[in-house]
Coordinates of C-alpha atoms in Angstrom, one line a residue:
M1 CA 24.6 10.1 7.8
Q2 CA 21.2 10.0 9.4
V3 CA 18.7 8.7 6.9
P4 CA 15.5 10.3 7.1
I5 CA 12.7 8.3 8.5
N6 CA 9.8 6.9 6.3
R7 CA 6.9 5.4 8.3
R8 CA 5.9 2.8 6.1
L9 CA 1.2 0.2 3.4
L10 CA -2.5 -2.9 0.8
A11 CA -0.6 -0.7 0.3
A12 CA -0.6 -1.8 2.0
T13 CA 1.5 -1.6 1.3
A14 CA 7.7 0.4 -0.5
G15 CA 13.9 3.0 -4.5
V16 CA 16.3 4.6 -6.8
L17 CA 15.3 7.1 -9.5
T18 CA 17.4 6.0 -12.4
A19 CA 16.3 6.9 -15.8
C20 CA 17.1 5.2 -18.8
A21 CA 18.8 7.0 -21.6
G22 CA 16.1 8.6 -24.0
T23 CA 13.0 7.9 -21.7
G24 CA 10.9 10.7 -21.2
L25 CA 7.2 11.1 -21.1
A26 CA 6.4 8.7 -24.2
H27 CA 5.2 6.1 -21.5
A28 CA 2.0 7.9 -20.7
P29 CA -1.1 7.3 -22.3
S30 CA -2.3 10.0 -24.5
S31 CA -5.5 10.8 -22.8
Y32 CA -6.8 10.3 -19.3
A33 CA -10.3 10.3 -17.6
A34 CA -11.5 12.7 -15.5
V35 CA -10.6 12.7 -11.7
G36 CA -13.4 11.0 -9.6
G37 CA -16.3 8.9 -10.6
S38 CA -18.7 6.8 -8.7
P39 CA -18.1 2.8 -7.6
L40 CA -18.7 0.0 -10.0
A41 CA -22.0 -0.6 -11.3
T42 CA -21.3 -4.3 -10.8
A43 CA -19.5 -4.2 -7.5
P44 CA -21.3 -6.4 -5.1
G45 CA -21.6 -5.8 -1.2
N46 CA -23.4 -3.7 1.1
P47 CA -23.6 0.0 -0.3
V48 CA -25.2 1.3 2.9
A49 CA -22.6 0.1 5.1
A50 CA -19.9 1.4 2.5
T51 CA -21.5 5.0 1.9
A52 CA -21.6 5.1 6.0
A53 CA -17.9 4.2 6.2
S54 CA -17.2 6.7 3.4
T55 CA -19.0 9.4 5.0
W56 CA -17.3 8.8 8.2
L57 CA -13.9 9.0 6.3
R58 CA -14.9 12.2 4.7
S59 CA -15.6 13.6 8.0
Q60 CA -11.8 12.8 9.2
L61 CA -10.1 14.6 6.2
D62 CA -8.4 18.1 6.9
S63 CA -9.3 21.3 5.0
T64 CA -7.2 20.5 1.9
G65 CA -8.8 17.0 1.7
A66 CA -6.0 14.9 3.4
M67 CA -5.7 12.7 6.2
P68 CA -4.0 14.8 9.1
G69 CA -0.4 13.3 9.8
F70 CA 1.3 13.6 13.3
A71 CA 2.5 17.3 13.0
P72 CA 0.1 20.2 12.1
G73 CA 0.0 20.9 8.5
S74 CA 1.7 17.6 8.0
P75 CA -0.6 15.0 5.8
D76 CA -0.4 11.4 6.2
V77 CA 0.0 10.9 2.4
G78 CA -0.1 7.0 2.3
L79 CA -3.2 7.0 4.3
T80 CA -4.7 9.4 2.1
I81 CA -4.3 7.6 -0.7
D82 CA -5.9 4.2 1.0
T83 CA -8.9 6.7 2.0
Y84 CA -9.2 8.0 -1.7
W85 CA -9.5 4.5 -2.9
A86 CA -12.0 3.6 -0.3
M87 CA -14.1 6.8 -1.0
K88 CA -14.0 6.3 -4.6
A89 CA -15.1 2.4 -4.1
A90 CA -17.9 3.8 -2.0
G91 CA -19.1 6.3 -4.5
A92 CA -18.0 9.4 -2.8
P93 CA -18.9 12.7 -4.7
K94 CA -16.7 13.7 -7.5
A95 CA -15.7 17.0 -5.9
Q96 CA -14.5 15.3 -2.9
L97 CA -12.2 12.8 -4.6
A98 CA -11.1 15.6 -6.9
K99 CA -10.0 17.5 -3.7
T100 CA -8.3 14.5 -2.1
W101 CA -6.3 13.6 -5.2
S102 CA -5.0 17.3 -5.3
A103 CA -3.8 16.9 -1.9
I104 CA -2.2 13.6 -2.8
S105 CA -0.7 14.9 -6.1
S106 CA 0.8 18.1 -4.4
H107 CA 2.9 15.9 -1.9
A108 CA 3.7 13.2 -4.2
Q109 CA 7.7 14.2 -4.4
A110 CA 7.7 14.5 -0.5
Y111 CA 6.4 11.0 -0.1
A112 CA 7.9 8.9 -3.0
G113 CA 10.8 11.0 -3.8
P114 CA 13.1 12.1 -5.3
Q115 CA 14.4 14.3 -2.1
V116 CA 17.9 15.2 -1.3
Y117 CA 19.4 15.0 2.0
S118 CA 23.3 15.4 2.6
G119 CA 23.8 15.1 -1.2
V120 CA 22.0 11.8 -1.4
T121 CA 19.0 11.5 -3.5
Y122 CA 16.4 9.2 -1.8
I123 CA 13.5 7.7 -3.6
T124 CA 11.2 4.9 -2.2
A125 CA 10.2 2.0 -4.5
G126 CA 6.7 1.1 -2.8
A127 CA 5.7 4.9 -2.2
S128 CA 6.3 5.3 -5.9
A129 CA 4.3 2.5 -6.9
K130 CA 1.5 3.5 -4.4
V131 CA 1.5 7.1 -6.3
L132 CA 1.5 5.7 -9.5
F133 CA -1.5 3.3 -8.9
A134 CA -3.3 6.2 -7.3
A135 CA -2.4 8.6 -10.3
A136 CA -4.0 5.6 -12.3
T137 CA -7.3 5.4 -10.5
A138 CA -7.5 9.5 -10.4
G139 CA -7.3 9.0 -14.3
V140 CA -4.8 11.7 -14.7
S141 CA -1.0 12.0 -16.2
P142 CA 1.5 10.5 -14.3
V143 CA 3.4 13.7 -15.0
L144 CA 2.7 15.4 -11.4
T145 CA 3.7 19.0 -11.1
Q146 CA 5.1 19.7 -7.7
P147 CA 5.2 22.7 -5.5
G148 CA 7.9 24.9 -7.0
G149 CA 7.3 23.7 -10.3
Y150 CA 9.2 20.5 -10.7
K151 CA 7.4 17.8 -12.9
L152 CA 7.5 14.5 -11.3
N153 CA 6.8 11.7 -14.0
I154 CA 5.9 9.1 -11.4
L155 CA 5.5 6.3 -14.1
D156 CA 8.9 6.8 -15.4
Q157 CA 10.3 7.0 -11.8
T158 CA 8.6 3.5 -11.1
L159 CA 9.6 1.8 -14.3
A160 CA 13.1 2.6 -13.3
L161 CA 12.7 0.9 -10.2
V162 CA 12.3 -2.5 -11.9
N163 CA 15.7 -4.6 -11.8
Q164 CA 16.7 -5.4 -15.4
K165 CA 19.9 -7.5 -14.4
P166 CA 19.7 -10.9 -14.9
G167 CA 19.4 -13.0 -11.9
P168 CA 16.8 -14.1 -9.4
E169 CA 15.9 -10.4 -8.7
H170 CA 15.2 -9.8 -12.3
G171 CA 11.9 -7.9 -12.5
R172 CA 11.7 -6.8 -8.9
L173 CA 10.7 -3.5 -7.9
Q174 CA 13.5 -2.4 -5.4
D175 CA 14.7 0.4 -3.6
P176 CA 18.6 1.5 -4.5
A177 CA 21.8 0.1 -3.6
A178 CA 23.4 3.2 -2.6
D179 CA 22.6 3.7 0.9
G180 CA 19.9 2.0 3.2
P181 CA 18.0 -1.3 3.5
D182 CA 15.8 -2.4 0.6
S183 CA 12.4 -2.0 2.0
S184 CA 10.4 -3.3 -1.1
N185 CA 8.1 -6.0 -0.5
L186 CA 5.0 -7.8 -1.8
F187 CA 3.0 -4.8 -1.7
S188 CA 5.4 -2.8 -3.3
Q189 CA 5.5 -5.5 -6.3
S190 CA 1.7 -5.8 -6.4
L191 CA 1.0 -2.0 -6.6
A192 CA 3.7 -1.4 -9.3
V193 CA 1.9 -4.4 -11.4
L194 CA -1.4 -2.5 -10.9
G195 CA 0.1 0.8 -11.5
F196 CA 1.7 -0.3 -14.9
V197 CA -1.4 -1.9 -16.0
G198 CA -3.7 1.0 -14.8
M199 CA -1.5 3.3 -16.9
N200 CA -1.7 0.7 -19.9
E201 CA 2.2 0.3 -19.9
Q202 CA 1.5 -3.3 -21.3
K203 CA 0.8 -1.5 -24.6
T204 CA 4.1 0.4 -24.9
T205 CA 7.7 -0.4 -25.5
K206 CA 7.9 -1.1 -21.9
R207 CA 5.8 -4.2 -22.1
A208 CA 8.8 -6.4 -21.4
V209 CA 9.5 -4.6 -18.2
V210 CA 6.0 -4.9 -16.9
Q211 CA 5.9 -8.6 -17.7
D212 CA 9.2 -9.0 -15.9
A213 CA 7.6 -7.2 -12.8
V214 CA 4.7 -10.0 -13.2
N215 CA 7.0 -12.8 -13.6
F216 CA 8.8 -11.8 -10.3
L217 CA 5.6 -11.6 -8.5
L218 CA 4.7 -15.0 -9.6
T219 CA 8.0 -16.1 -7.9
Q220 CA 7.2 -15.2 -4.5
Q221 CA 4.0 -17.3 -4.8
C222 CA 4.7 -20.8 -3.1
S223 CA 3.1 -23.9 -4.6
A224 CA 0.4 -23.9 -1.7
G225 CA -1.0 -20.6 -3.4
Y226 CA 0.0 -18.2 -0.8
F227 CA 2.5 -15.2 -1.2
R228 CA 5.1 -14.4 1.4
M229 CA 5.6 -10.5 2.2
F230 CA 9.4 -10.2 2.3
Y231 CA 11.9 -11.8 0.2
N232 CA 15.3 -10.1 0.6
D233 CA 17.0 -13.4 0.1
N234 CA 17.5 -13.9 -3.6
L235 CA 15.1 -17.0 -3.4
S236 CA 11.8 -17.8 -4.6
C237 CA 8.9 -18.4 -2.2
N238 CA 9.4 -22.3 -2.5
A239 CA 13.2 -22.3 -2.3
A240 CA 12.8 -20.2 0.8
R241 CA 10.5 -22.6 2.6
P242 CA 13.2 -25.0 4.1
S243 CA 14.7 -22.2 6.1
G244 CA 11.4 -21.1 7.2
N245 CA 11.3 -17.8 5.3
A246 CA 8.4 -18.1 3.4
Q247 CA 5.6 -17.9 5.9
P248 CA 1.9 -17.3 4.5
D249 CA 0.5 -13.6 4.5
N250 CA -3.0 -13.3 4.0
D251 CA -2.7 -9.7 3.1
G252 CA 0.4 -10.3 0.6
T253 CA -1.9 -13.2 -1.0
S254 CA -4.9 -10.5 -1.5
M255 CA -2.7 -7.9 -3.0
G256 CA -0.7 -10.5 -5.1
L257 CA -3.8 -11.9 -6.5
Q258 CA -5.2 -8.6 -7.3
A259 CA -2.1 -7.8 -9.3
L260 CA -2.1 -11.2 -11.2
M261 CA -5.8 -10.9 -12.1
A262 CA -5.5 -7.4 -13.5
A263 CA -2.1 -8.4 -15.4
K264 CA -4.0 -11.3 -16.9
A265 CA -7.1 -9.3 -17.9
A266 CA -4.6 -7.0 -19.7
G267 CA -3.5 -9.6 -21.7
L268 CA 0.1 -10.1 -20.0
S269 CA 1.2 -13.9 -19.2
V270 CA -0.3 -15.2 -16.1
P271 CA -0.8 -18.9 -15.4
Q272 CA -4.6 -19.3 -14.2
S273 CA -3.6 -21.9 -12.1
A274 CA -1.6 -19.3 -10.0
I275 CA -5.0 -17.4 -9.6
T276 CA -6.9 -20.6 -9.1
R277 CA -4.2 -21.7 -6.3
G278 CA -4.2 -18.6 -4.6
A279 CA -7.9 -17.7 -4.3
A280 CA -8.2 -21.5 -2.8
F281 CA -5.5 -20.8 -0.3
L282 CA -7.5 -17.7 0.9
V283 CA -10.7 -19.8 1.1
S284 CA -8.9 -22.1 3.5
A285 CA -7.5 -19.3 5.5
Q286 CA -10.8 -18.0 6.2
K287 CA -12.1 -18.3 9.7
A288 CA -15.4 -19.9 10.5
N289 CA -17.0 -16.6 11.2
G290 CA -15.9 -15.2 7.9
S291 CA -12.8 -13.1 8.9
F292 CA -9.3 -13.3 8.1
G293 CA -6.1 -12.7 10.2
G294 CA -3.1 -11.3 8.4
G295 CA 0.3 -12.4 8.5
V296 CA 2.9 -13.8 11.2
S297 CA 1.9 -12.0 14.4
T298 CA -1.3 -10.6 13.1
E299 CA -3.1 -14.0 12.8
S300 CA -6.2 -12.8 14.8
P301 CA -9.2 -11.8 13.0
N302 CA -8.9 -8.3 12.2
S303 CA -11.0 -5.9 9.5
N304 CA -7.9 -4.7 7.3
S305 CA -7.1 -8.2 6.4
T306 CA -11.1 -9.3 5.8
G307 CA -11.5 -6.3 3.8
L308 CA -8.6 -6.9 1.4
A309 CA -9.5 -10.6 1.3
A310 CA -13.1 -10.1 0.6
A311 CA -12.3 -7.8 -2.3
T312 CA -10.1 -10.4 -3.9
L313 CA -12.4 -13.5 -3.5
Q314 CA -15.1 -11.4 -5.0
A315 CA -12.8 -10.8 -8.1
A316 CA -11.7 -14.6 -8.1
G317 CA -15.3 -15.8 -8.2
E318 CA -15.4 -17.0 -4.7
I319 CA -18.8 -15.1 -4.0
H320 CA -19.7 -17.0 -1.1
A321 CA -16.2 -16.5 0.8
A322 CA -16.6 -13.0 -0.1
A323 CA -19.9 -12.6 1.3
K324 CA -19.1 -14.2 4.5
A325 CA -16.3 -11.7 5.1
G326 CA -18.9 -8.8 4.4
A327 CA -21.1 -10.3 7.0
W328 CA -18.3 -10.6 9.9
M329 CA -17.5 -7.0 8.8
T330 CA -21.0 -5.6 10.0
T331 CA -20.0 -6.7 13.4
V332 CA -17.1 -4.2 13.8
Q333 CA -19.1 -1.3 12.1
A334 CA -20.5 1.7 14.1
M335 CA -24.3 1.4 12.9
E336 CA -27.6 1.5 14.4
P337 CA -29.0 0.0 16.2
R338 CA -26.2 -1.0 18.1
I339 CA -24.5 2.3 18.6
K340 CA -27.7 4.0 19.7
G341 CA -27.3 5.8 23.3
T342 CA -23.6 4.9 23.1
P343 CA -20.3 7.1 23.1
L344 CA -19.7 5.5 19.7
A345 CA -22.9 7.3 18.0
A346 CA -20.9 10.2 17.2
D347 CA -18.8 8.2 14.8
A348 CA -21.5 6.3 12.9
G349 CA -20.0 4.4 9.9
A350 CA -16.4 3.9 11.2
I351 CA -15.0 0.5 11.2
A352 CA -13.0 -1.1 14.1
Y353 CA -9.8 -3.1 13.6
D354 CA -11.1 -5.9 15.4
Q355 CA -14.0 -6.8 17.8
P356 CA -12.2 -5.8 21.0
T357 CA -11.5 -2.4 19.6
F358 CA -15.4 -2.1 18.9
A359 CA -16.3 -3.4 22.2
A360 CA -14.0 -0.8 24.1
A361 CA -15.7 2.1 21.9
L362 CA -19.2 1.3 22.6
K363 CA -18.3 1.9 26.2
S364 CA -16.0 5.0 26.1
G365 CA -15.9 6.2 22.5
I366 CA -13.2 6.0 20.0
G367 CA -11.4 9.1 21.7
S368 CA -7.4 8.9 21.5
M369 CA -7.6 5.8 19.3
V370 CA -9.2 7.6 16.5
G371 CA -5.9 6.9 14.5
V372 CA -6.6 3.2 14.7
W373 CA -10.1 3.6 13.2
Q374 CA -8.9 6.1 10.3
R375 CA -6.4 3.0 9.3
A376 CA -8.7 0.3 9.6
T377 CA -11.5 1.6 7.9
P378 CA -10.2 2.6 4.4
Q379 CA -9.3 -1.1 4.0
A380 CA -12.1 -2.7 5.6
I381 CA -14.5 -0.9 3.5
F382 CA -13.7 -3.4 0.4
A383 CA -15.7 -5.8 2.3
F384 CA -18.8 -3.7 1.7
A385 CA -17.7 -2.4 -1.7
R386 CA -16.2 -5.6 -3.4
V387 CA -14.4 -3.7 -6.0
P388 CA -11.3 -5.5 -7.8
F389 CA -8.5 -2.8 -7.4
I390 CA -7.8 -2.5 -11.0
D391 CA -11.4 -1.4 -11.7
L392 CA -11.0 1.6 -9.7
V393 CA -8.9 3.0 -12.9
S394 CA -12.3 3.5 -14.6
T395 CA -15.0 5.8 -14.1
V396 CA -17.2 3.6 -12.4
S397 CA -22.1 3.8 -10.4
P398 CA -23.3 2.2 -6.9
T399 CA -22.7 -1.1 -5.3
K400 CA -25.3 -3.7 -5.7
P401 CA -26.2 -5.8 -2.7
T402 CA -25.7 -9.4 -2.6
P403 CA -27.0 -12.3 -0.3
T404 CA -25.2 -12.2 2.7
P405 CA -24.9 -15.8 4.3
T406 CA -24.9 -16.1 8.2
P407 CA -21.6 -15.9 9.4
T408 CA -19.4 -19.0 9.1
P409 CA 9.3 -9.5 0.8
T410 CA 24.2 -9.6 -5.8
K411 CA 23.6 -9.2 -1.8
R412 CA 23.8 -5.5 -0.7
S413 CA 26.9 -4.6 1.3
P414 CA 25.9 -3.7 4.7
K415 CA 24.4 0.1 5.1
P416 CA 24.7 2.5 7.8
T417 CA 22.0 2.0 10.2
P418 CA 19.3 4.8 10.6
S419 CA 18.9 6.0 14.5
H420 CA 15.2 4.7 14.3
T421 CA 14.4 1.2 14.4
T422 CA 10.9 -0.9 13.9
T423 CA 9.5 -3.7 15.8
P424 CA 9.1 -7.1 14.7
K425 CA 6.6 -7.8 12.0
P426 CA 3.0 -8.2 12.8
T427 CA 0.8 -8.8 9.8
L428 CA -2.6 -3.4 1.5
P429 CA -4.3 -1.6 -0.9
A430 CA -1.2 -2.4 0.8
S431 CA -0.4 -3.2 0.7
P432 CA 0.4 -4.6 2.1
A433 CA 2.9 -6.6 6.7
A434 CA 5.1 -4.1 8.7
T435 CA 4.5 -3.2 11.9
A436 CA 5.3 0.5 11.5
V437 CA 6.5 2.8 14.4
R438 CA 4.9 6.2 14.4
P439 CA 7.6 8.7 14.7
T440 CA 7.9 10.8 17.7
A441 CA 8.3 14.5 17.7
A442 CA 12.0 14.3 17.9
S443 CA 12.7 11.8 15.3
S444 CA 9.7 12.2 12.7
A445 CA 11.2 13.7 9.5
T446 CA 9.1 16.2 7.5
S447 CA 9.7 17.5 4.1
A448 CA 10.1 21.4 3.1
A449 CA 6.6 21.2 2.4
G450 CA 5.7 19.9 6.0
V451 CA 4.6 16.4 4.7
V452 CA 5.7 13.5 6.8
V453 CA 8.1 11.3 4.8
G454 CA 6.4 8.1 3.7
G455 CA 2.9 7.0 5.0
S456 CA 0.7 4.0 5.6
G457 CA 1.3 1.0 3.6
G458 CA -0.3 -0.9 2.3
G459 CA -3.2 -2.0 2.0
G460 CA -1.7 -4.6 2.9
A461 CA -0.6 -1.8 -0.7
A462 CA 0.7 -3.6 -1.3
A463 CA -0.7 -1.9 0.0
G464 CA -0.1 0.5 0.2
L465 CA -0.5 -1.8 -1.4
A466 CA 1.7 -2.1 1.6
G467 CA 2.9 0.0 1.7
S468 CA 0.4 -0.7 0.5
N469 CA -3.3 -0.5 4.2
L470 CA -4.1 -1.4 0.8
I471 CA -0.9 -1.0 1.5
A472 CA 0.7 -0.9 4.8
G473 CA 2.2 -3.3 6.8
A474 CA 4.8 -4.8 9.3
A475 CA 8.5 -5.0 9.1
P476 CA 10.3 -8.4 9.9
Q477 CA 12.6 -9.1 12.7
G478 CA 15.8 -7.5 12.2
A479 CA 14.3 -4.8 10.2
T480 CA 15.9 -1.3 10.5
G481 CA 13.6 2.1 9.4
D482 CA 9.9 1.5 9.1
A483 CA 8.8 -1.4 7.6
A484 CA 12.2 -1.9 6.0
P485 CA 13.8 -5.6 6.3
T486 CA 17.4 -5.8 6.1
A487 CA 18.9 -5.2 2.6
T488 CA 20.2 -8.3 0.8
A489 CA 18.6 -8.0 -2.7
S490 CA 21.0 -6.9 -5.8
A491 CA 21.0 -3.5 -6.9
T492 CA 18.9 -1.9 -9.8
T493 CA 21.1 -1.3 -13.0
S494 CA 23.5 1.6 -13.1
A495 CA 22.1 4.7 -14.6
S496 CA 22.0 8.3 -14.1
V497 CA 19.6 10.0 -11.5
I498 CA 16.8 12.5 -12.2
P499 CA 17.0 14.8 -9.1
P500 CA 14.4 17.1 -8.2
A501 CA 15.0 20.8 -9.3
S502 CA 16.9 21.9 -6.2
S503 CA 19.1 18.7 -6.3
T504 CA 22.7 19.2 -7.0
S505 CA 23.5 15.3 -6.9
T506 CA 25.4 13.6 -9.5
P507 CA 26.0 9.9 -10.6
R508 CA 29.0 8.1 -9.3
A509 CA 31.8 7.6 -11.5
T510 CA 31.1 3.8 -11.6
G511 CA 27.6 4.5 -13.1
Q512 CA 25.9 3.8 -9.8
A513 CA 23.6 6.5 -8.8
D514 CA 24.2 8.4 -5.9
V515 CA 21.1 7.6 -4.3
A516 CA 19.6 5.8 -1.3
A517 CA 16.1 4.2 -0.3
L518 CA 14.3 6.6 2.3
G519 CA 12.8 3.7 4.3
S520 CA 9.7 1.8 3.7
P521 CA 6.6 2.7 2.1
S522 CA 2.8 2.0 3.0
S523 CA -0.3 0.5 2.4
A524 CA -0.2 -1.1 1.0
H525 CA 0.1 -3.5 1.4
G526 CA 2.0 -1.9 -1.7
G527 CA 1.7 -1.0 0.7
T528 CA 2.8 -1.3 1.1
N529 CA 4.0 -1.0 3.1
E530 CA 3.5 -0.5 0.3
W531 CA 4.0 -0.5 1.2
P532 CA 0.4 -3.4 1.5
L533 CA 1.0 -2.1 2.4
T534 CA 0.1 -5.2 8.5
I535 CA -2.1 -3.2 10.8
A536 CA -0.6 -2.9 14.0
I537 CA 1.2 0.4 14.4
V538 CA 2.7 2.5 17.3
I539 CA 1.5 5.9 17.4
G540 CA 4.3 8.2 19.1
A541 CA 2.4 11.0 21.0
L542 CA 4.0 14.3 19.8
A543 CA 3.8 15.9 23.1
A544 CA 4.2 13.2 25.6
G545 CA 6.0 10.6 23.5
A546 CA 3.2 7.8 24.9
L547 CA 2.8 4.9 22.6
L548 CA -0.4 3.4 21.4
V549 CA -1.0 0.4 19.0
T550 CA -2.8 1.2 15.6
P551 CA -3.9 -1.2 13.0
R552 CA -2.0 -1.3 9.4
L553 CA -3.4 -0.4 6.5
L554 CA -1.7 -0.7 2.2
K555 CA 1.1 -2.3 4.6
K556 CA 4.4 -3.3 3.9
E557 CA 3.5 -0.7 1.0
D558 CA 2.7 2.2 1.1

């Protein structure tokens, strides 16, 4: 069977939809804030630069308020979520935020699942977590009405993806074992924790599940303070070090810290030492000019990784390091006077992925590289509006400037390999990272609603936020599917499947749901694929099939 393609992540970030008997809508908070809001009154940074970047992002949206995908009428849902978070952090008008949230909500099922292909129900863990946190930041109920009337409870869907079996995978948000590789990663896990806390799930009977998710996240932090992005080896970060499978990932570390800080503030058990060590690692990873690289293969300075790190450092109290990151970010933003009289003047406010990209645009404009800038700007904006991600949940007013110093993711049995593959991992929300491969016209899967299945990570998303992009990112070597590492993790507990209204899928006689992962999510990062979901992406030109590199956003997560 050909597995449908999911492109990725903060959210940058990337499950099986299982439902515990008796679960319904009881987990959701009884009341929700209105969609929209302004940025945190206490958010430090550069409000002029943040507003300019947000204004440029708004100019890139289609008539529905979404970021266009690769085919006409097909929104990039993961990237749209990253953009929503960026606009909210920068104080975009409430009407615009409401319009963009509507575009996200109406495509949530097509993006995260459940979707039925050849009798198999597909759900993506990272994408589910990314939509959940997006709903929390929009201040809406987690029950999202889809085209055709299907009621998608994204909170219950995501909760059901948290492994409750005893063992090293306990607490891990993960894709199902029925079919396909497990694409979940650090961005996915981080976005799930942020989503649960954002929905106040720690105050319900599901508090233990939320704590389990936090505990698993903690196992993927090495004693040196950093987090690794991929962990399909049933090991903790420290245990994986001898085999070389615990490489530091700055994007994953940023997303992981954001989730831990949110969990601790919500009253969950998080050792302060984990936050302190993580922040210290990020400070040590900052380059002399204030910038940050991402993870393995994206070590060079880039705006996605720098944006994630800046917001995280600010939240952790590392004000000077956060300000240095903000200062570097001004060197890759299209602003007067440098762009005056240049081809880049038409895109004032946009943020480049790195300095070479910015220099090239000064000479010849953004042109066909617009996708790179669209994916860099949402995550980069957090260097100017340094808002803790969990604070996006609240209705929050304009950023205040701060002094800017001078720059200084039971092993699974082998799964059928999809017909598409990804390139090795470069580096959120997204988290958060996996190098997602833009599907070509021949391979890109779209839902009946026309949305490209999957999306930007995260955030890096994990972005994303991979996922997670606050949740976007890149896949490790040997990965199959977009941002989907080889499946080695244990399956989620057996349970019944909650299919979409049109589904005819039924549980297996053994109790294992007949479901499968739909590749990796976003940012973010997470994001993070998120699918967090890393920011290197190869865009397939729909007509010519030409390839060009684009950045990762809510990475690994989307």
